[in-house]
Short mmCIF file of N, CA and C in Angstrom, two decimals:
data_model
loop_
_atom_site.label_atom_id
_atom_site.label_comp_id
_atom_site.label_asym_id
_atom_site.label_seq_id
_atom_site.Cartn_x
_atom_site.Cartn_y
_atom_site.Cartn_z
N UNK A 1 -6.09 -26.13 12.67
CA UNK A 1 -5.01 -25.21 12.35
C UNK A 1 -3.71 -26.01 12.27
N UNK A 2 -3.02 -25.79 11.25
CA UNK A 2 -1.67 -26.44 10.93
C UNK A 2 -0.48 -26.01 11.72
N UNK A 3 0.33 -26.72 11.90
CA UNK A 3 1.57 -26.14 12.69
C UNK A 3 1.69 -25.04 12.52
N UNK A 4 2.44 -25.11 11.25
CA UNK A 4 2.79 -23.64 10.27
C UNK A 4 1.87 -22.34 10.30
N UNK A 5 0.50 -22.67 10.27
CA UNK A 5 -0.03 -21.24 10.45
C UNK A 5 -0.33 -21.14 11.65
N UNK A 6 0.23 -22.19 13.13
CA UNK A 6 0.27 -21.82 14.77
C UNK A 6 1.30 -20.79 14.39
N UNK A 7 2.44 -21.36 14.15
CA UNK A 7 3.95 -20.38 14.16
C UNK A 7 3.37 -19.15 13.72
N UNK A 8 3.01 -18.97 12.75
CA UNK A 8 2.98 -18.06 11.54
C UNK A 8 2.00 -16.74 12.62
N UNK A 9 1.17 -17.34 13.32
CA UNK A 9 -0.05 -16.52 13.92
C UNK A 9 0.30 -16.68 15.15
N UNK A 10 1.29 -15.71 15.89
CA UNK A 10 2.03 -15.43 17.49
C UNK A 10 1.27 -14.83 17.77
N UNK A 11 0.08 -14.69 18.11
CA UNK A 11 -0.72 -13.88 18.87
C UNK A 11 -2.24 -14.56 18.72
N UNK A 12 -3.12 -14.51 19.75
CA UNK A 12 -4.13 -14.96 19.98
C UNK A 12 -5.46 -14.34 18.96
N UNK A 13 -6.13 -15.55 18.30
CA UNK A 13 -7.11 -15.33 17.32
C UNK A 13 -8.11 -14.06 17.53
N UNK A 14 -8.14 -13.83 18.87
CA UNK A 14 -9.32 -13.07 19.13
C UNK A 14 -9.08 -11.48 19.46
N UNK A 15 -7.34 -11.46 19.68
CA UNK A 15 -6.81 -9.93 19.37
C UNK A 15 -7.16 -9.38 17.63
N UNK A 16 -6.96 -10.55 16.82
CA UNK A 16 -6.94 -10.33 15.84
C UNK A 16 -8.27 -10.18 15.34
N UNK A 17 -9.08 -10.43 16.29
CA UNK A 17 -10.69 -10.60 15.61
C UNK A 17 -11.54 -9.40 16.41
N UNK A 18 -10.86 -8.61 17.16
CA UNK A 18 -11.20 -7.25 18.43
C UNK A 18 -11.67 -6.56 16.85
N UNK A 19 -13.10 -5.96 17.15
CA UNK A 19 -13.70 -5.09 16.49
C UNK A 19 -12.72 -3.47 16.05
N UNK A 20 -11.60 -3.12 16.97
CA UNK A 20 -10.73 -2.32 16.44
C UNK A 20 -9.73 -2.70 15.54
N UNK A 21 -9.22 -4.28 15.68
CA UNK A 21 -7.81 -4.73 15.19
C UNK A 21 -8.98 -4.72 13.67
N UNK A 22 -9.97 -5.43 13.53
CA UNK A 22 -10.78 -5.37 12.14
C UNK A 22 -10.87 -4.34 11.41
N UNK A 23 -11.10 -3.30 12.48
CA UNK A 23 -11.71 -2.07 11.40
C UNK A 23 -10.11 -1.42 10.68
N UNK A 24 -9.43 -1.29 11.42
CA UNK A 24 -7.92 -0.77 10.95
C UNK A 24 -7.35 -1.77 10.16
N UNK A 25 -7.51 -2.88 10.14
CA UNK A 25 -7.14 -4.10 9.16
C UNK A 25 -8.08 -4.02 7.86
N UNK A 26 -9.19 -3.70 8.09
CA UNK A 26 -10.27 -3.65 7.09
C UNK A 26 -9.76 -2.21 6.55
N UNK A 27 -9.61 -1.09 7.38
CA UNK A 27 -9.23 0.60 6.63
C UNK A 27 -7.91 0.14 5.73
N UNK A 28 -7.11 -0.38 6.39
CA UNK A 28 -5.79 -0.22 5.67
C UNK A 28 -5.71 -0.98 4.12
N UNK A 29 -6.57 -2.15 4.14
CA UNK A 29 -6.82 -2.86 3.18
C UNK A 29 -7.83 -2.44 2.14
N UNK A 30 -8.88 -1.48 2.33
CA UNK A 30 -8.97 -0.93 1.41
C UNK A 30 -8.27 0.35 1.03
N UNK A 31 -7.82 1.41 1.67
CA UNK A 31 -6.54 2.35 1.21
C UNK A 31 -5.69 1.79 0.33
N UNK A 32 -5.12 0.70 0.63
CA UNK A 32 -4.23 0.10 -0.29
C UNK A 32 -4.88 -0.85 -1.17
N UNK A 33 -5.99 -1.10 -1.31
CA UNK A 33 -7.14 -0.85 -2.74
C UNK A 33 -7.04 0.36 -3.67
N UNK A 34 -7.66 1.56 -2.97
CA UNK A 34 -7.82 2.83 -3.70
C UNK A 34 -6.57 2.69 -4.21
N UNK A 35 -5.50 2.70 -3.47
CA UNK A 35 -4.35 2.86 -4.38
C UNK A 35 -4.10 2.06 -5.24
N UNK A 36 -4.61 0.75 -5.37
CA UNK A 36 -4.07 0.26 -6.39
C UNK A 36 -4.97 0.31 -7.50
N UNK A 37 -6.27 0.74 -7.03
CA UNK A 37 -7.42 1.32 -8.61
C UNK A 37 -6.87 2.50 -8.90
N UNK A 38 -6.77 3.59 -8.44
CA UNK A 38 -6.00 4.38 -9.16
C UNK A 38 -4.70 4.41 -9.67
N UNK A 39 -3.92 3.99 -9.35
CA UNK A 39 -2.51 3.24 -10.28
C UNK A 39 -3.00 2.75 -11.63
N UNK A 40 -4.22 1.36 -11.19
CA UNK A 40 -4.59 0.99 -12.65
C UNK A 40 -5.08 2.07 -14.14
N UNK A 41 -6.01 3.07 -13.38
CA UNK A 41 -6.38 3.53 -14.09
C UNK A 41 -5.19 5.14 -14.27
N UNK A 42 -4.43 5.01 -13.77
CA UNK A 42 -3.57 6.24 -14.06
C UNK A 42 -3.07 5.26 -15.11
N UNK A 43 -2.54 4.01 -15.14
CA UNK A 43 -2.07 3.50 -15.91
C UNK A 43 -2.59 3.37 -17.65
N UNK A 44 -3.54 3.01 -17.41
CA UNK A 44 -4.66 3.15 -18.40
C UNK A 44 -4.54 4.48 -19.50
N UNK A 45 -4.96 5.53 -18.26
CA UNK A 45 -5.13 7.23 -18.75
C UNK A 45 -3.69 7.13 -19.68
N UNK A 46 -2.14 6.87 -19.38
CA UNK A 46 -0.68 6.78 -19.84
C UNK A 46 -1.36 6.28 -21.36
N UNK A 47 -2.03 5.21 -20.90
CA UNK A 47 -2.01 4.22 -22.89
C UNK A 47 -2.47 5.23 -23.57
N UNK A 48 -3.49 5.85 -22.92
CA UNK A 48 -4.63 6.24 -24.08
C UNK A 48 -4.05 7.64 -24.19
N UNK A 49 -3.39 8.37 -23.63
CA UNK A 49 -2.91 9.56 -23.82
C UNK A 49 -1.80 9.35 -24.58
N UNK A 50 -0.82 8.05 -24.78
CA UNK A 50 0.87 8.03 -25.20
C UNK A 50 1.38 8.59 -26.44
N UNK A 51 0.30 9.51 -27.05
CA UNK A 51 0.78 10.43 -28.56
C UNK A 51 0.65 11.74 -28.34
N UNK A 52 0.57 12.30 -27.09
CA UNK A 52 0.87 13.46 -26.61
C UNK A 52 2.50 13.48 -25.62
N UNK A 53 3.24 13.53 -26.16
CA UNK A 53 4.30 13.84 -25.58
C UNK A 53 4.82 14.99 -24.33
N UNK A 54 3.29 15.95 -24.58
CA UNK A 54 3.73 16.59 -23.33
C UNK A 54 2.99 16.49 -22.33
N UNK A 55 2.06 15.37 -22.31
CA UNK A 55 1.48 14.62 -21.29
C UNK A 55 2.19 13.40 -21.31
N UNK A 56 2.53 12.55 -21.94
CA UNK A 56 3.01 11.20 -21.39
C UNK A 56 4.68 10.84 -21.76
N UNK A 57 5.59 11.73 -21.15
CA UNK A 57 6.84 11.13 -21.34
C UNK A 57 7.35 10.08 -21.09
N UNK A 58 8.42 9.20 -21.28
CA UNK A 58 9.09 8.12 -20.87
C UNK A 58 9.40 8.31 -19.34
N UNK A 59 9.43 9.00 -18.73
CA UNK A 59 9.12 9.44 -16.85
C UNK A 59 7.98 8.90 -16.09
N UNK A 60 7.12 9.55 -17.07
CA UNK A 60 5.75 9.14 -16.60
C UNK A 60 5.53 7.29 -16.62
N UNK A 61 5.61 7.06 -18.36
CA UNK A 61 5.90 5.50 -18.57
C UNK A 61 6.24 4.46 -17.54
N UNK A 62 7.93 5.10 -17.02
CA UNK A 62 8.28 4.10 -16.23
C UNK A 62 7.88 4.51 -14.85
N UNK A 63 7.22 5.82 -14.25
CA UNK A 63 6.74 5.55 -13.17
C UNK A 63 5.53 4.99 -12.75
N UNK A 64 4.53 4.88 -13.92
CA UNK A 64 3.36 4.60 -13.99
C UNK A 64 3.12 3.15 -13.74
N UNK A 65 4.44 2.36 -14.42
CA UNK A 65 4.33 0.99 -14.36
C UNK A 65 4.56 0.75 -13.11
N UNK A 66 5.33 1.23 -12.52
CA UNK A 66 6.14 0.83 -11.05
C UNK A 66 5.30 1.07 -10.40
N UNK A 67 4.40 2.13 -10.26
CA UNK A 67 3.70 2.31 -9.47
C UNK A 67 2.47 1.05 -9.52
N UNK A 68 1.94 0.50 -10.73
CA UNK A 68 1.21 -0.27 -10.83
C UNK A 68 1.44 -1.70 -9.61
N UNK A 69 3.01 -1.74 -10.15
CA UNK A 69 3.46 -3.08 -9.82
C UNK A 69 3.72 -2.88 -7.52
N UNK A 70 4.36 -1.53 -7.55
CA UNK A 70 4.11 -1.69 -5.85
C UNK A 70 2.49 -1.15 -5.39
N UNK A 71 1.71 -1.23 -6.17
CA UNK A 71 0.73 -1.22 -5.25
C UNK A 71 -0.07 -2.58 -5.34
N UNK A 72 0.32 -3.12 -6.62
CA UNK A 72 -0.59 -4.59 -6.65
C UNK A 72 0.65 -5.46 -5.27
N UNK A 73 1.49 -5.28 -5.00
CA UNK A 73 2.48 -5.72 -3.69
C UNK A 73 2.06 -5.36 -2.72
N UNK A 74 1.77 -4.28 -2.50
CA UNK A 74 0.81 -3.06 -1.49
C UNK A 74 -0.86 -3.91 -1.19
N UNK A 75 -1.20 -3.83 -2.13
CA UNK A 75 -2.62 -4.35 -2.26
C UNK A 75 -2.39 -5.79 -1.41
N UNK A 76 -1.71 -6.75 -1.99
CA UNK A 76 -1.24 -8.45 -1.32
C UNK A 76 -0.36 -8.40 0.00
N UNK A 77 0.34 -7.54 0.65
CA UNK A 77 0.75 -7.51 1.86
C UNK A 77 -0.40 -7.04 2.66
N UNK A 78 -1.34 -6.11 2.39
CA UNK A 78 -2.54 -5.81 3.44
C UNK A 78 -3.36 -6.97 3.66
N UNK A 79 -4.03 -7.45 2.12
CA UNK A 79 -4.75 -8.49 2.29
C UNK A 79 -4.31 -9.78 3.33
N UNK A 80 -2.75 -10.20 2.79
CA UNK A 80 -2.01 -11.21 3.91
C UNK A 80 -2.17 -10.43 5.20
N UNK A 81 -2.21 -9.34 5.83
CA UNK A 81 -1.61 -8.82 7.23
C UNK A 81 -3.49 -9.13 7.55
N UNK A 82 -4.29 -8.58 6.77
CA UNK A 82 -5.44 -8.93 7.37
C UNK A 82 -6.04 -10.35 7.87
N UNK A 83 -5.34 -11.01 7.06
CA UNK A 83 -5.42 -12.78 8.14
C UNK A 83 -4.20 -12.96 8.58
N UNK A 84 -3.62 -12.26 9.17
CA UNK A 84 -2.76 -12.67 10.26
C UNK A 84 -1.53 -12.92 9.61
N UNK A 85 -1.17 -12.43 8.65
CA UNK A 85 0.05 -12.83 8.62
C UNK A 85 1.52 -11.47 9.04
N UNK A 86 2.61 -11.94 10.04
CA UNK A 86 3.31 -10.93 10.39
C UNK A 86 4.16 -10.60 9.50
N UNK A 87 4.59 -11.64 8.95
CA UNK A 87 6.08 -11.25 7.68
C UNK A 87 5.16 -10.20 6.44
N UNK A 88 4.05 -10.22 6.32
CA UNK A 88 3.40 -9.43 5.68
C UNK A 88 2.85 -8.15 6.20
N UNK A 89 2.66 -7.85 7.29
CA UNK A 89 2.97 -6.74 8.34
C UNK A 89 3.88 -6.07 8.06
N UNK A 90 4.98 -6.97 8.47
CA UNK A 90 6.46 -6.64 8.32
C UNK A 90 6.55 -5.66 6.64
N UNK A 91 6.64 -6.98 5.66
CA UNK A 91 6.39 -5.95 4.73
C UNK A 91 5.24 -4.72 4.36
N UNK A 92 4.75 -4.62 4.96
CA UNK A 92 3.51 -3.53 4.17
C UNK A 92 3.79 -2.74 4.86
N UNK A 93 4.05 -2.48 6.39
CA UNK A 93 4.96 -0.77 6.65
C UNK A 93 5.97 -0.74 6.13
N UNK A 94 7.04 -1.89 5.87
CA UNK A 94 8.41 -0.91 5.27
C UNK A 94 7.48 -0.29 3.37
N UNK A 95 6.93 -1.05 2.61
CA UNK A 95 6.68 -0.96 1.28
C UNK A 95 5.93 0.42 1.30
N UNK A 96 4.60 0.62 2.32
CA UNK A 96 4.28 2.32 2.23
C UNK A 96 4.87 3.07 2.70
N UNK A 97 5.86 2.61 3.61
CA UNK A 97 6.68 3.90 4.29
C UNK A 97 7.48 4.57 3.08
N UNK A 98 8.29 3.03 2.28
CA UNK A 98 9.02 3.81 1.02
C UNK A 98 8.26 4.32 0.28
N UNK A 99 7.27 4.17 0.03
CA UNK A 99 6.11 4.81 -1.45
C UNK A 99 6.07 6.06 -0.78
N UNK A 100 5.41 6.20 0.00
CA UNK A 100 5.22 7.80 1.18
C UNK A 100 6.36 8.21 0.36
N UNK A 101 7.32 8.30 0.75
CA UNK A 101 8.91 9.29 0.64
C UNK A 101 9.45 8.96 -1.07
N UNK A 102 9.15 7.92 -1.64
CA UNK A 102 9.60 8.09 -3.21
C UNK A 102 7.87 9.31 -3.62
N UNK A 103 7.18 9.21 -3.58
CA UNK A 103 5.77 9.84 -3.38
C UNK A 103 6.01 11.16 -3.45
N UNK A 104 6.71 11.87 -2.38
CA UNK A 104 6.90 13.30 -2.15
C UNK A 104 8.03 13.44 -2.49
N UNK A 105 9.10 12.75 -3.00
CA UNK A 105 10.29 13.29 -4.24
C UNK A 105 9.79 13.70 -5.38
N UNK A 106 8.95 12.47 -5.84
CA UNK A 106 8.05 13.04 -7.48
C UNK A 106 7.42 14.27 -7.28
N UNK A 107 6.58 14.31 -5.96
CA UNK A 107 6.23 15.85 -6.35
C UNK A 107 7.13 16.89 -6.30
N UNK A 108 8.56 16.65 -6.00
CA UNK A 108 9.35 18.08 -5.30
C UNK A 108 9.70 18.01 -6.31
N UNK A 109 10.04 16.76 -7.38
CA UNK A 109 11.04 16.70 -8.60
C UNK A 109 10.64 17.86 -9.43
N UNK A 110 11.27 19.06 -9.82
CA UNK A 110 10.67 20.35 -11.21
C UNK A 110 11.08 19.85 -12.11
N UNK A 111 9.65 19.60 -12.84
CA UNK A 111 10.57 19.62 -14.50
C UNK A 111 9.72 18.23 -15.27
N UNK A 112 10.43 16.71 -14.24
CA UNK A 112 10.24 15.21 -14.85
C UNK A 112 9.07 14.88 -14.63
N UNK A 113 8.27 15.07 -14.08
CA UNK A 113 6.90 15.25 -14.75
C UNK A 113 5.42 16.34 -14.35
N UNK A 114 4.57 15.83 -15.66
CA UNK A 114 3.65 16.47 -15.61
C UNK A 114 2.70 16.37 -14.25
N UNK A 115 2.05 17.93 -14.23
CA UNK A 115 0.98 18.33 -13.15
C UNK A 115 0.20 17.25 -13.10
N UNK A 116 -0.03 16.58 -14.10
CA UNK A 116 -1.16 15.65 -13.52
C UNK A 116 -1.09 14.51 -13.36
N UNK A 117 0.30 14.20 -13.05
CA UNK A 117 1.01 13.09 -12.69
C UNK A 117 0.75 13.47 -11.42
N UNK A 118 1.65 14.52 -10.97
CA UNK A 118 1.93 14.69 -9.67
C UNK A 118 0.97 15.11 -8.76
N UNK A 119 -0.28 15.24 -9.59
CA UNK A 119 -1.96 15.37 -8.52
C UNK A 119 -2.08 14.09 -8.20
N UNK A 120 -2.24 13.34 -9.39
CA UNK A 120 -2.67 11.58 -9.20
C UNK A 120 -1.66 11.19 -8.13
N UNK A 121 0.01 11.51 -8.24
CA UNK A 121 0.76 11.03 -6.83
C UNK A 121 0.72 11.48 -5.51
N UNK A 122 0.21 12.71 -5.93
CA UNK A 122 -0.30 13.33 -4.46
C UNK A 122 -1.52 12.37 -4.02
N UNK A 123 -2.48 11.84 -4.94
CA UNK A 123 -3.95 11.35 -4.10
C UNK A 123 -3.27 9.75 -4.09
N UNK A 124 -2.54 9.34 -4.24
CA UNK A 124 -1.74 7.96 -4.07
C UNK A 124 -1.08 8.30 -2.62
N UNK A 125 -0.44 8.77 -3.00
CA UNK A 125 0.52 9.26 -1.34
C UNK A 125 -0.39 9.50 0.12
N UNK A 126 -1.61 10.27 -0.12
CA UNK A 126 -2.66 10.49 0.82
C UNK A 126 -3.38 8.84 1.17
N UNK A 127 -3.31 8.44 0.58
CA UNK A 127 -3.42 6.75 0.66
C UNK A 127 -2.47 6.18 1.23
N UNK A 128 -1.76 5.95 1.05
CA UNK A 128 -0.59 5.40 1.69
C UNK A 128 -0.31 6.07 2.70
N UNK A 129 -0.22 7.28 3.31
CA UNK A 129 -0.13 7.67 4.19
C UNK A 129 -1.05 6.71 5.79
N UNK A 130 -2.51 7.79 5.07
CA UNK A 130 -3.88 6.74 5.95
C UNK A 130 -2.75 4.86 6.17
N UNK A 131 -2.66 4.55 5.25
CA UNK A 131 -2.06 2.79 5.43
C UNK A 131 -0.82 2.99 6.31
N UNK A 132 0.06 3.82 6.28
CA UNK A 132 1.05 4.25 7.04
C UNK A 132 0.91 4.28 8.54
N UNK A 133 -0.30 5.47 9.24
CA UNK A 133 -0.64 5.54 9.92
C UNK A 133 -1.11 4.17 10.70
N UNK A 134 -1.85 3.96 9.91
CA UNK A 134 -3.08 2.33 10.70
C UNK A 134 -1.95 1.58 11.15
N UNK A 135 -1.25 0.86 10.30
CA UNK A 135 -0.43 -0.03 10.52
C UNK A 135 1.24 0.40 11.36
N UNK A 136 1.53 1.35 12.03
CA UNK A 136 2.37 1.91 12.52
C UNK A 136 1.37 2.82 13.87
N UNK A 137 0.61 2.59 13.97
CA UNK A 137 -0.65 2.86 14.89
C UNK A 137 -0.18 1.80 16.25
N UNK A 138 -0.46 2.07 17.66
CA UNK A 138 -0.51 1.19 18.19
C UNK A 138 -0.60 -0.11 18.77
N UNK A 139 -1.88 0.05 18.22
CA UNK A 139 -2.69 -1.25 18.34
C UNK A 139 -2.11 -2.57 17.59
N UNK A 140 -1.94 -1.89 15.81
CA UNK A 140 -1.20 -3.06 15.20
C UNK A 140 0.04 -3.19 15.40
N UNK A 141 0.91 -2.17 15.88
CA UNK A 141 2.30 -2.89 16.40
C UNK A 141 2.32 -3.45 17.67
N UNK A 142 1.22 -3.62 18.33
CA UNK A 142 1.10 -4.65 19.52
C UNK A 142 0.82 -5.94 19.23
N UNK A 143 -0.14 -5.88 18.31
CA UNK A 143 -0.72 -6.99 17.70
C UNK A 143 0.36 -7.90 16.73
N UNK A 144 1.01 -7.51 16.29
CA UNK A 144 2.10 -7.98 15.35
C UNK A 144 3.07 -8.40 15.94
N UNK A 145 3.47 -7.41 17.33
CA UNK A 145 4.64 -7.87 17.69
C UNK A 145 5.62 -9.11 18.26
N UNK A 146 6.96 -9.32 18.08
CA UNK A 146 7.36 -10.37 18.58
C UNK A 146 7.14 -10.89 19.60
N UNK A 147 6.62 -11.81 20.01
CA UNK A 147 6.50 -12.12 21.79
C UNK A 147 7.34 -13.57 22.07
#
């Protein structure tokens, strides 16, 4: 083990390897999978629908992309937090905490977009939530924390 990943890894290999710290490291990392396959393919559904205008507005467009782009971020902060990394911890509760709450604006928003936007953000948000939970859960803010 290199200096850098001693520093990097403040906490002992085998907290990190406890059959609970795994399974919630393993849940959260695929949640923030699902979310990022469905992003892709909401993304997808946008192309192939984009000559219906009252399914795919310029709303949808630019949320569709964004959404693509914070969950493939989403997706790479879990994967990093699952080998130990904290600054990636760090980021992946603040990044779903914000998705959570930009998440349930789109649905309150009337009007800017379509119902079936805002189902697909509802089953995104229920994802991120679950990732919300795990990682703001006990265990991993013990495990993470500064010592």
């Amino acid at each position: 083990m290199t200096e850098k990943t001693k520093t990097a890894l403040a906490f002992r290999v085998e907290d990190l390897t406890h059959p609970r710290s795994l399974k919630a490291l393993r849940s959260a990392k695929r949640l923030a999978g699902g979310y990022l396959a469905i992003s892709v393919l909401t993304l997808a559904a946008i192309i192939v629908m984009r000559d219906d205008a009252s399914v795919v507005n310029d709303a949808v467009w630019v949320r569709g992309t964004i959404v693509v782009a914070s969950a493939m971020l989403t997706f790479a902060f879990a994967a990093r937090t699952a080998r130990g990394s904290r600054g990636a911890y760090r980021r992946l509760r603040i990044a779903s905490g914000v998705m959570v709450v930009a998440i349930a604006c789109i649905i309150a928003l009337p009007g800017t977009f379509p119902m079936w936007m805002k189902i697909e953000q509802g089953v995104c948000g229920l994802a991120l939530l679950g990732v919300v939970l795990l990682v703001n859960g006990p265990r991993m803010r013990a495990l993470f924390a500064a010592k």
